[in-house]
PDB file of C-alpha atoms and ligand atoms in Angstrom:
ATOM      1  CA  MET A   1     254.453 144.226  60.367  1.00  0.00           C
ATOM      2  CA  ILE A   2     257.438 143.897  58.236  1.00  0.00           C
ATOM      3  CA  VAL A   3     256.619 143.067  54.349  1.00  0.00           C
ATOM      4  CA  LYS A   4     259.234 141.274  52.183  1.00  0.00           C
ATOM      5  CA  SER A   5     259.236 139.940  48.974  1.00  0.00           C
ATOM      6  CA  ILE A   6     260.997 136.477  47.459  1.00  0.00           C
ATOM      7  CA  LYS A   7     261.156 135.066  44.040  1.00  0.00           C
ATOM      8  CA  VAL A   8     259.922 131.295  44.098  1.00  0.00           C
ATOM      9  CA  LYS A   9     260.511 128.405  41.600  1.00  0.00           C
ATOM     10  CA  SER A  10     257.202 126.638  42.154  1.00  0.00           C
ATOM     11  CA  ALA A  11     253.733 127.886  43.085  1.00  0.00           C
ATOM     12  CA  LEU A  12     251.390 124.916  43.447  1.00  0.00           C
ATOM     13  CA  SER A  13     252.656 122.368  46.026  1.00  0.00           C
ATOM     14  CA  LYS A  14     251.569 118.723  46.273  1.00  0.00           C
ATOM     15  CA  SER A  15     249.154 118.791  49.311  1.00  0.00           C
ATOM     16  CA  GLY A  16     249.482 116.689  52.554  1.00  0.00           C
ATOM     17  CA  LEU A  17     245.669 116.992  52.837  1.00  0.00           C
ATOM     18  CA  ARG A  18     243.577 113.829  51.953  1.00  0.00           C
ATOM     19  CA  GLU A  19     241.020 116.306  50.228  1.00  0.00           C
ATOM     20  CA  LEU A  20     243.457 118.462  48.431  1.00  0.00           C
ATOM     21  CA  ASP A  21     245.653 117.606  45.529  1.00  0.00           C
ATOM     22  CA  TYR A  22     247.729 120.789  45.706  1.00  0.00           C
ATOM     23  CA  SER A  23     248.178 123.891  47.959  1.00  0.00           C
ATOM     24  CA  LEU A  24     248.767 127.554  47.150  1.00  0.00           C
ATOM     25  CA  ASN A  25     249.858 129.968  49.593  1.00  0.00           C
ATOM     26  CA  PRO A  26     250.646 133.225  47.934  1.00  0.00           C
ATOM     27  CA  TYR A  27     252.210 134.861  51.107  1.00  0.00           C
ATOM     28  CA  LEU A  28     254.201 133.401  53.845  1.00  0.00           C
ATOM     29  CA  GLY A  29     253.473 134.189  57.427  1.00  0.00           C
ATOM     30  CA  CYS A  30     250.234 135.454  58.669  1.00  0.00           C
ATOM     31  CA  VAL A  31     249.447 138.781  60.515  1.00  0.00           C
ATOM     32  CA  TYR A  32     246.633 136.973  62.434  1.00  0.00           C
ATOM     33  CA  SER A  33     249.111 135.223  64.477  1.00  0.00           C
ATOM     34  CA  CYS A  34     246.251 132.715  66.110  1.00  0.00           C
ATOM     35  CA  PRO A  35     247.768 131.063  69.035  1.00  0.00           C
ATOM     36  CA  TYR A  36     246.664 127.614  68.187  1.00  0.00           C
ATOM     37  CA  CYS A  37     248.504 128.254  64.777  1.00  0.00           C
ATOM     38  CA  TYR A  38     250.748 125.213  63.754  1.00  0.00           C
ATOM     39  CA  ALA A  39     251.441 126.621  60.305  1.00  0.00           C
ATOM     40  CA  PRO A  40     255.212 127.776  61.421  1.00  0.00           C
ATOM     41  CA  ASN A  41     256.004 124.274  61.641  1.00  0.00           C
ATOM     42  CA  PHE A  42     254.978 123.780  57.937  1.00  0.00           C
ATOM     43  CA  THR A  43     256.298 127.172  56.568  1.00  0.00           C
ATOM     44  CA  PRO A  44     259.805 126.785  54.365  1.00  0.00           C
ATOM     45  CA  ASN A  45     260.945 130.031  55.158  1.00  0.00           C
ATOM     46  CA  LYS A  46     262.730 130.758  58.556  1.00  0.00           C
ATOM     47  CA  GLU A  47     262.384 134.348  58.603  1.00  0.00           C
ATOM     48  CA  ALA A  48     258.593 134.158  58.349  1.00  0.00           C
ATOM     49  CA  SER A  49     258.206 131.121  60.489  1.00  0.00           C
ATOM     50  CA  GLU A  50     260.294 132.595  63.430  1.00  0.00           C
ATOM     51  CA  ASN A  51     258.561 135.762  63.452  1.00  0.00           C
ATOM     52  CA  TRP A  52     255.056 134.442  62.830  1.00  0.00           C
ATOM     53  CA  GLY A  53     252.492 137.576  62.941  1.00  0.00           C
ATOM     54  CA  LYS A  54     255.426 140.051  62.394  1.00  0.00           C
ATOM     55  CA  VAL A  55     256.658 139.244  58.976  1.00  0.00           C
ATOM     56  CA  VAL A  56     254.805 138.684  55.877  1.00  0.00           C
ATOM     57  CA  ILE A  57     256.899 137.537  52.720  1.00  0.00           C
ATOM     58  CA  ILE A  58     255.055 138.108  49.316  1.00  0.00           C
ATOM     59  CA  LYS A  59     255.666 135.740  46.604  1.00  0.00           C
ATOM     60  CA  GLU A  60     256.330 138.293  43.964  1.00  0.00           C
ATOM     61  CA  ASN A  61     256.888 135.829  40.723  1.00  0.00           C
ATOM     62  CA  LEU A  62     254.092 133.771  41.869  1.00  0.00           C
ATOM     63  CA  LEU A  63     251.628 134.484  38.768  1.00  0.00           C
ATOM     64  CA  GLU A  64     254.179 133.972  36.355  1.00  0.00           C
ATOM     65  CA  VAL A  65     255.340 130.602  37.632  1.00  0.00           C
ATOM     66  CA  LEU A  66     251.703 129.482  38.435  1.00  0.00           C
ATOM     67  CA  MET A  67     250.537 130.443  34.793  1.00  0.00           C
ATOM     68  CA  LYS A  68     253.302 127.689  33.405  1.00  0.00           C
ATOM     69  CA  GLU A  69     252.575 125.130  36.071  1.00  0.00           C
ATOM     70  CA  VAL A  70     248.698 124.923  35.177  1.00  0.00           C
ATOM     71  CA  LYS A  71     249.518 123.952  31.744  1.00  0.00           C
ATOM     72  CA  ILE A  72     251.716 121.035  32.662  1.00  0.00           C
ATOM     73  CA  TYR A  73     250.089 119.841  36.021  1.00  0.00           C
ATOM     74  CA  LYS A  74     247.117 117.294  36.064  1.00  0.00           C
ATOM     75  CA  LYS A  75     243.934 119.010  36.954  1.00  0.00           C
ATOM     76  CA  GLY A  76     242.767 118.610  40.648  1.00  0.00           C
ATOM     77  CA  VAL A  77     241.738 120.242  43.516  1.00  0.00           C
ATOM     78  CA  VAL A  78     243.935 123.132  44.856  1.00  0.00           C
ATOM     79  CA  GLY A  79     243.524 124.062  48.546  1.00  0.00           C
ATOM     80  CA  ILE A  80     243.960 128.172  48.907  1.00  0.00           C
ATOM     81  CA  SER A  81     245.438 129.187  52.433  1.00  0.00           C
ATOM     82  CA  THR A  82     246.872 125.889  53.820  1.00  0.00           C
ATOM     83  CA  ILE A  83     249.820 127.365  55.697  1.00  0.00           C
ATOM     84  CA  THR A  84     248.810 131.244  55.870  1.00  0.00           C
ATOM     85  CA  ASP A  85     245.615 133.200  55.405  1.00  0.00           C
ATOM     86  CA  ALA A  86     245.361 134.084  51.715  1.00  0.00           C
ATOM     87  CA  TYR A  87     243.072 137.101  52.387  1.00  0.00           C
ATOM     88  CA  GLN A  88     244.838 138.523  55.290  1.00  0.00           C
ATOM     89  CA  PRO A  89     245.190 142.200  54.721  1.00  0.00           C
ATOM     90  CA  ILE A  90     248.469 142.585  52.471  1.00  0.00           C
ATOM     91  CA  GLU A  91     245.956 140.668  49.687  1.00  0.00           C
ATOM     92  CA  ALA A  92     243.639 143.893  49.721  1.00  0.00           C
ATOM     93  CA  LEU A  93     246.708 145.579  48.221  1.00  0.00           C
ATOM     94  CA  ARG A  94     248.644 142.986  46.360  1.00  0.00           C
ATOM     95  CA  LYS A  95     245.611 140.667  44.974  1.00  0.00           C
ATOM     96  CA  LEU A  96     247.990 137.627  44.418  1.00  0.00           C
ATOM     97  CA  THR A  97     245.155 135.464  45.746  1.00  0.00           C
ATOM     98  CA  ARG A  98     242.518 137.068  43.254  1.00  0.00           C
ATOM     99  CA  GLU A  99     244.791 136.522  40.084  1.00  0.00           C
ATOM    100  CA  SER A 100     245.830 133.120  41.338  1.00  0.00           C
ATOM    101  CA  LEU A 101     242.178 132.204  41.500  1.00  0.00           C
ATOM    102  CA  LYS A 102     241.444 133.559  37.755  1.00  0.00           C
ATOM    103  CA  VAL A 103     244.565 131.568  36.566  1.00  0.00           C
ATOM    104  CA  LEU A 104     243.523 128.160  38.173  1.00  0.00           C
ATOM    105  CA  LEU A 105     239.798 128.336  37.475  1.00  0.00           C
ATOM    106  CA  LYS A 106     240.237 129.443  33.899  1.00  0.00           C
ATOM    107  CA  ASN A 107     242.720 126.388  33.298  1.00  0.00           C
ATOM    108  CA  GLY A 108     240.126 123.710  34.695  1.00  0.00           C
ATOM    109  CA  PHE A 109     241.347 123.477  38.521  1.00  0.00           C
ATOM    110  CA  ARG A 110     238.988 123.488  41.176  1.00  0.00           C
ATOM    111  CA  VAL A 111     239.609 125.335  44.275  1.00  0.00           C
ATOM    112  CA  SER A 112     238.736 125.124  48.215  1.00  0.00           C
ATOM    113  CA  ILE A 113     239.317 128.515  50.000  1.00  0.00           C
ATOM    114  CA  GLN A 114     239.649 128.646  53.725  1.00  0.00           C
ATOM    115  CA  THR A 115     239.841 131.918  55.220  1.00  0.00           C
ATOM    116  CA  LYS A 116     238.967 133.976  58.318  1.00  0.00           C
ATOM    117  CA  SER A 117     238.449 137.358  56.313  1.00  0.00           C
ATOM    118  CA  PRO A 118     235.534 138.862  54.639  1.00  0.00           C
ATOM    119  CA  LEU A 119     237.855 140.029  52.009  1.00  0.00           C
ATOM    120  CA  VAL A 120     237.268 137.040  49.943  1.00  0.00           C
ATOM    121  CA  LEU A 121     233.748 138.589  49.098  1.00  0.00           C
ATOM    122  CA  ARG A 122     235.873 141.083  46.907  1.00  0.00           C
ATOM    123  CA  ASP A 123     236.492 138.197  44.712  1.00  0.00           C
ATOM    124  CA  ILE A 124     232.675 137.001  44.399  1.00  0.00           C
ATOM    125  CA  ASP A 125     232.525 137.760  40.755  1.00  0.00           C
ATOM    126  CA  VAL A 126     235.225 135.497  39.875  1.00  0.00           C
ATOM    127  CA  LEU A 127     234.017 132.774  42.475  1.00  0.00           C
ATOM    128  CA  LEU A 128     230.228 132.748  40.727  1.00  0.00           C
ATOM    129  CA  GLU A 129     231.806 132.736  37.139  1.00  0.00           C
ATOM    130  CA  TYR A 130     232.925 129.191  38.097  1.00  0.00           C
ATOM    131  CA  LYS A 131     230.819 128.342  40.967  1.00  0.00           C
ATOM    132  CA  ASP A 132     230.762 124.367  40.199  1.00  0.00           C
ATOM    133  CA  ARG A 133     234.416 124.497  41.073  1.00  0.00           C
ATOM    134  CA  VAL A 134     234.695 126.437  43.992  1.00  0.00           C
ATOM    135  CA  ASP A 135     233.950 126.014  47.864  1.00  0.00           C
ATOM    136  CA  VAL A 136     234.791 128.381  50.549  1.00  0.00           C
ATOM    137  CA  GLY A 137     234.942 127.726  53.866  1.00  0.00           C
ATOM    138  CA  PHE A 138     235.461 130.167  57.052  1.00  0.00           C
ATOM    139  CA  THR A 139     237.033 129.005  60.195  1.00  0.00           C
ATOM    140  CA  VAL A 140     234.966 130.016  63.415  1.00  0.00           C
ATOM    141  CA  THR A 141     236.175 129.129  67.019  1.00  0.00           C
ATOM    142  CA  SER A 142     234.519 131.619  68.842  1.00  0.00           C
ATOM    143  CA  LEU A 143     231.746 134.598  68.467  1.00  0.00           C
ATOM    144  CA  ASN A 144     234.023 136.810  70.384  1.00  0.00           C
ATOM    145  CA  ASN A 145     237.291 136.233  68.935  1.00  0.00           C
ATOM    146  CA  ARG A 146     238.674 134.547  72.152  1.00  0.00           C
ATOM    147  CA  LEU A 147     241.074 132.487  70.343  1.00  0.00           C
ATOM    148  CA  GLU A 148     241.942 134.827  67.378  1.00  0.00           C
ATOM    149  CA  PRO A 149     242.159 138.491  68.726  1.00  0.00           C
ATOM    150  CA  ASN A 150     243.922 139.759  65.367  1.00  0.00           C
ATOM    151  CA  ALA A 151     241.791 138.193  63.187  1.00  0.00           C
ATOM    152  CA  PRO A 152     238.584 139.786  61.616  1.00  0.00           C
ATOM    153  CA  PRO A 153     235.387 139.619  63.973  1.00  0.00           C
ATOM    154  CA  ALA A 154     233.739 135.991  63.944  1.00  0.00           C
ATOM    155  CA  ARG A 155     230.403 137.939  63.157  1.00  0.00           C
ATOM    156  CA  ALA A 156     231.706 139.576  60.084  1.00  0.00           C
ATOM    157  CA  ARG A 157     233.010 136.101  58.901  1.00  0.00           C
ATOM    158  CA  LEU A 158     229.476 134.685  59.145  1.00  0.00           C
ATOM    159  CA  ARG A 159     227.760 137.687  57.490  1.00  0.00           C
ATOM    160  CA  ALA A 160     230.478 137.104  54.649  1.00  0.00           C
ATOM    161  CA  LEU A 161     229.604 133.475  54.716  1.00  0.00           C
ATOM    162  CA  LYS A 162     225.768 133.811  54.354  1.00  0.00           C
ATOM    163  CA  LYS A 163     226.304 136.180  51.475  1.00  0.00           C
ATOM    164  CA  LEU A 164     228.269 133.551  49.704  1.00  0.00           C
ATOM    165  CA  SER A 165     226.238 130.922  50.648  1.00  0.00           C
ATOM    166  CA  ASP A 166     222.882 133.075  49.399  1.00  0.00           C
ATOM    167  CA  GLU A 167     224.733 133.610  46.110  1.00  0.00           C
ATOM    168  CA  GLY A 168     224.717 129.787  45.619  1.00  0.00           C
ATOM    169  CA  LEU A 169     228.271 128.993  46.488  1.00  0.00           C
ATOM    170  CA  GLU A 170     229.353 125.943  48.180  1.00  0.00           C
ATOM    171  CA  THR A 171     230.225 126.930  51.593  1.00  0.00           C
ATOM    172  CA  TRP A 172     231.419 125.291  54.719  1.00  0.00           C
ATOM    173  CA  ILE A 173     232.550 126.108  58.382  1.00  0.00           C
ATOM    174  CA  PHE A 174     235.557 124.849  59.974  1.00  0.00           C
ATOM    175  CA  LEU A 175     234.491 124.526  64.028  1.00  0.00           C
ATOM    176  CA  GLY A 176     237.866 124.213  65.306  1.00  0.00           C
ATOM    177  CA  PRO A 177     240.049 123.665  66.783  1.00  0.00           C
ATOM    178  CA  ILE A 178     237.769 123.192  69.625  1.00  0.00           C
ATOM    179  CA  ILE A 179     239.902 123.200  73.076  1.00  0.00           C
ATOM    180  CA  GLN A 180     238.791 121.977  76.348  1.00  0.00           C
ATOM    181  CA  GLY A 181     237.926 124.572  78.599  1.00  0.00           C
ATOM    182  CA  ILE A 182     239.050 127.455  76.281  1.00  0.00           C
ATOM    183  CA  ASN A 183     236.005 127.600  73.580  1.00  0.00           C
ATOM    184  CA  ASP A 184     234.223 124.429  74.009  1.00  0.00           C
ATOM    185  CA  MET A 185     231.547 126.182  75.957  1.00  0.00           C
ATOM    186  CA  GLU A 186     230.859 128.284  73.193  1.00  0.00           C
ATOM    187  CA  ILE A 187     230.422 125.813  70.189  1.00  0.00           C
ATOM    188  CA  GLU A 188     226.532 124.929  70.540  1.00  0.00           C
ATOM    189  CA  ASP A 189     225.968 129.092  70.563  1.00  0.00           C
ATOM    190  CA  ILE A 190     227.729 129.238  67.437  1.00  0.00           C
ATOM    191  CA  ILE A 191     225.902 126.199  65.767  1.00  0.00           C
ATOM    192  CA  ARG A 192     222.706 128.231  66.950  1.00  0.00           C
ATOM    193  CA  GLU A 193     224.036 131.382  65.416  1.00  0.00           C
ATOM    194  CA  ILE A 194     224.657 129.418  61.907  1.00  0.00           C
ATOM    195  CA  SER A 195     221.265 127.923  61.905  1.00  0.00           C
ATOM    196  CA  ASN A 196     220.003 130.598  58.899  1.00  0.00           C
ATOM    197  CA  ILE A 197     222.768 129.831  56.746  1.00  0.00           C
ATOM    198  CA  LYS A 198     222.961 127.082  54.400  1.00  0.00           C
ATOM    199  CA  VAL A 199     226.185 125.645  55.256  1.00  0.00           C
ATOM    200  CA  ARG A 200     228.218 122.452  56.079  1.00  0.00           C
ATOM    201  CA  VAL A 201     229.979 122.253  59.288  1.00  0.00           C
ATOM    202  CA  ILE A 202     233.276 120.697  59.741  1.00  0.00           C
ATOM    203  CA  PHE A 203     234.612 120.130  63.488  1.00  0.00           C
ATOM    204  CA  ASP A 204     237.607 118.953  65.094  1.00  0.00           C
ATOM    205  CA  ASN A 205     239.300 119.300  68.252  1.00  0.00           C
ATOM    206  CA  PHE A 206     242.720 120.368  68.868  1.00  0.00           C
ATOM    207  CA  HIS A 207     245.711 118.590  67.909  1.00  0.00           C
ATOM    208  CA  TYR A 208     248.976 119.333  69.687  1.00  0.00           C
ATOM    209  CA  TYR A 209     251.882 120.723  67.879  1.00  0.00           C
ATOM    210  CA  LYS A 210     255.532 121.465  68.944  1.00  0.00           C
ATOM    211  CA  GLY A 211     255.441 124.886  71.009  1.00  0.00           C
ATOM    212  CA  LEU A 212     251.885 125.515  71.532  1.00  0.00           C
ATOM    213  CA  LYS A 213     250.515 126.307  74.676  1.00  0.00           C
ATOM    214  CA  PHE A 214     247.240 124.413  74.686  1.00  0.00           C
ATOM    215  CA  LYS A 215     246.797 120.710  75.605  1.00  0.00           C
ATOM    216  CA  GLU A 216     244.726 118.081  73.825  1.00  0.00           C
ATOM    217  CA  GLY A 217     241.119 117.442  75.572  1.00  0.00           C
ATOM    218  CA  SER A 218     240.532 114.302  77.095  1.00  0.00           C
ATOM    219  CA  THR A 219     238.807 111.413  75.319  1.00  0.00           C
ATOM    220  CA  TRP A 220     235.616 111.503  77.410  1.00  0.00           C
ATOM    221  CA  TRP A 221     235.024 115.263  76.595  1.00  0.00           C
ATOM    222  CA  TRP A 222     235.712 114.995  73.184  1.00  0.00           C
ATOM    223  CA  VAL A 223     232.927 112.009  72.826  1.00  0.00           C
ATOM    224  CA  SER A 224     230.533 113.856  75.030  1.00  0.00           C
ATOM    225  CA  LEU A 225     231.066 117.346  73.076  1.00  0.00           C
ATOM    226  CA  LYS A 226     230.836 115.535  69.679  1.00  0.00           C
ATOM    227  CA  ASN A 227     227.757 113.846  70.530  1.00  0.00           C
ATOM    228  CA  ARG A 228     226.228 117.360  71.620  1.00  0.00           C
ATOM    229  CA  ILE A 229     227.398 118.912  68.389  1.00  0.00           C
ATOM    230  CA  LEU A 230     225.975 116.271  66.413  1.00  0.00           C
ATOM    231  CA  GLU A 231     222.765 116.530  68.153  1.00  0.00           C
ATOM    232  CA  ASN A 232     222.890 120.481  67.857  1.00  0.00           C
ATOM    233  CA  CYS A 233     223.480 120.274  64.225  1.00  0.00           C
ATOM    234  CA  LYS A 234     220.480 117.541  63.739  1.00  0.00           C
ATOM    235  CA  ARG A 235     218.210 120.076  65.470  1.00  0.00           C
ATOM    236  CA  TYR A 236     219.013 122.879  63.139  1.00  0.00           C
ATOM    237  CA  ASP A 237     219.120 120.546  60.175  1.00  0.00           C
ATOM    238  CA  ILE A 238     222.832 121.393  59.320  1.00  0.00           C
ATOM    239  CA  GLU A 239     225.054 118.902  57.426  1.00  0.00           C
ATOM    240  CA  CYS A 240     227.762 118.242  60.176  1.00  0.00           C
ATOM    241  CA  HIS A 241     230.959 116.126  60.310  1.00  0.00           C
ATOM    242  CA  GLU A 242     233.825 115.243  62.436  1.00  0.00           C
ATOM    243  CA  GLU A 243     237.009 116.358  60.275  1.00  0.00           C
ATOM    244  CA  SER A 244     238.500 112.886  60.237  1.00  0.00           C
ATOM    245  CA  GLU A 245     235.198 110.960  59.061  1.00  0.00           C
ATOM    246  CA  ASP A 246     234.872 109.109  55.752  1.00  0.00           C
ATOM    247  CA  TRP A 247     232.954 112.142  53.691  1.00  0.00           C
ATOM    248  CA  ILE A 248     236.261 113.539  52.947  1.00  0.00           C
ATOM    249  CA  TYR A 249     237.347 110.506  51.068  1.00  0.00           C
ATOM    250  CA  GLU A 250     233.843 110.661  49.200  1.00  0.00           C
ATOM    251  CA  LYS A 251     234.209 114.403  48.583  1.00  0.00           C
ATOM    252  CA  ARG A 252     237.707 113.618  47.051  1.00  0.00           C
ATOM    253  CA  LYS A 253     236.189 110.800  44.753  1.00  0.00           C
ATOM    254  CA  TYR A 254     233.441 113.730  43.548  1.00  0.00           C
ATOM    255  CA  TYR A 255     236.261 115.731  42.794  1.00  0.00           C
ATOM    256  CA  LYS A 256     238.205 113.156  40.707  1.00  0.00           C
ATOM    257  CA  THR A 257     235.296 113.109  38.440  1.00  0.00           C
ATOM    258  CA  PHE A 258     235.957 116.245  36.510  1.00  0.00           C
TER     259      PHE A 258
HETATM  260  S1  LIG B   1     244.765 132.694  60.165  1.00  0.00           S
HETATM  261 FE1  LIG B   1     245.391 130.502  59.896  1.00  0.00          FE
HETATM  262  S2  LIG B   1     247.492 130.735  59.232  1.00  0.00           S
HETATM  263 FE2  LIG B   1     246.816 132.691  60.001  1.00  0.00          FE
HETATM  264  S3  LIG B   1     247.474 132.388  62.122  1.00  0.00           S
HETATM  265 FE3  LIG B   1     245.547 131.871  62.158  1.00  0.00          FE
HETATM  266  S4  LIG B   1     245.465 129.717  61.898  1.00  0.00           S
HETATM  267 FE4  LIG B   1     247.789 130.333  61.511  1.00  0.00          FE
END
């Protein structure tokens, strides 16, 4: 892997995701290089986007810029890891994500972390200090890493998730993308596996982006799978939503109250 550094003019960007106000990505490029990843399409650095999985770029002055922005930007929800995994291995050394969390939380922002890495456990002290303004989600698409061979093992993610949840943090699992004929046969096993964790499940099918090798599933397949997912969640008493449902708007309204 090649590691480079750049200086940035902004740390927070306005988020295009409905449930977030801002996004923060301390690194550009992602060493996990999942085959379904569409993040290169949204990465504003050619070197990182064209060499996905091989180049990671560190935003070396991120904290300095962030400290200025949190004083002038309206408080809101910051999504951590929207176009890269903020807990990929470089974070163990550089700690930009950890320090950014401290700056955001101390200054009244809410953070929503999504990762595939148990390294987030390292920051449990910071997360617990501000636990009413933090949620942590893990992406899980398969119990045997069929779709993410370079990312940390799915069972290690689930152990980390259980620890965070047992400590009283709001946790969730993003069960997706679910791809017809690739990982759809594992979804019910994953739901059974998480039945001992107090966690919310958000699931979604695969959406095609230019250059990806998978196809979107058929409507009949999705409707039938979706019903099975909901039935399984009900059986284990797990709160479960398809990503596009209205609960996201409800969540946003809730976040807007602080
Ligand atoms: S962890 Fe996320 S950002 Fe990184 S390659 Fe996988 S899908 Fe893309």
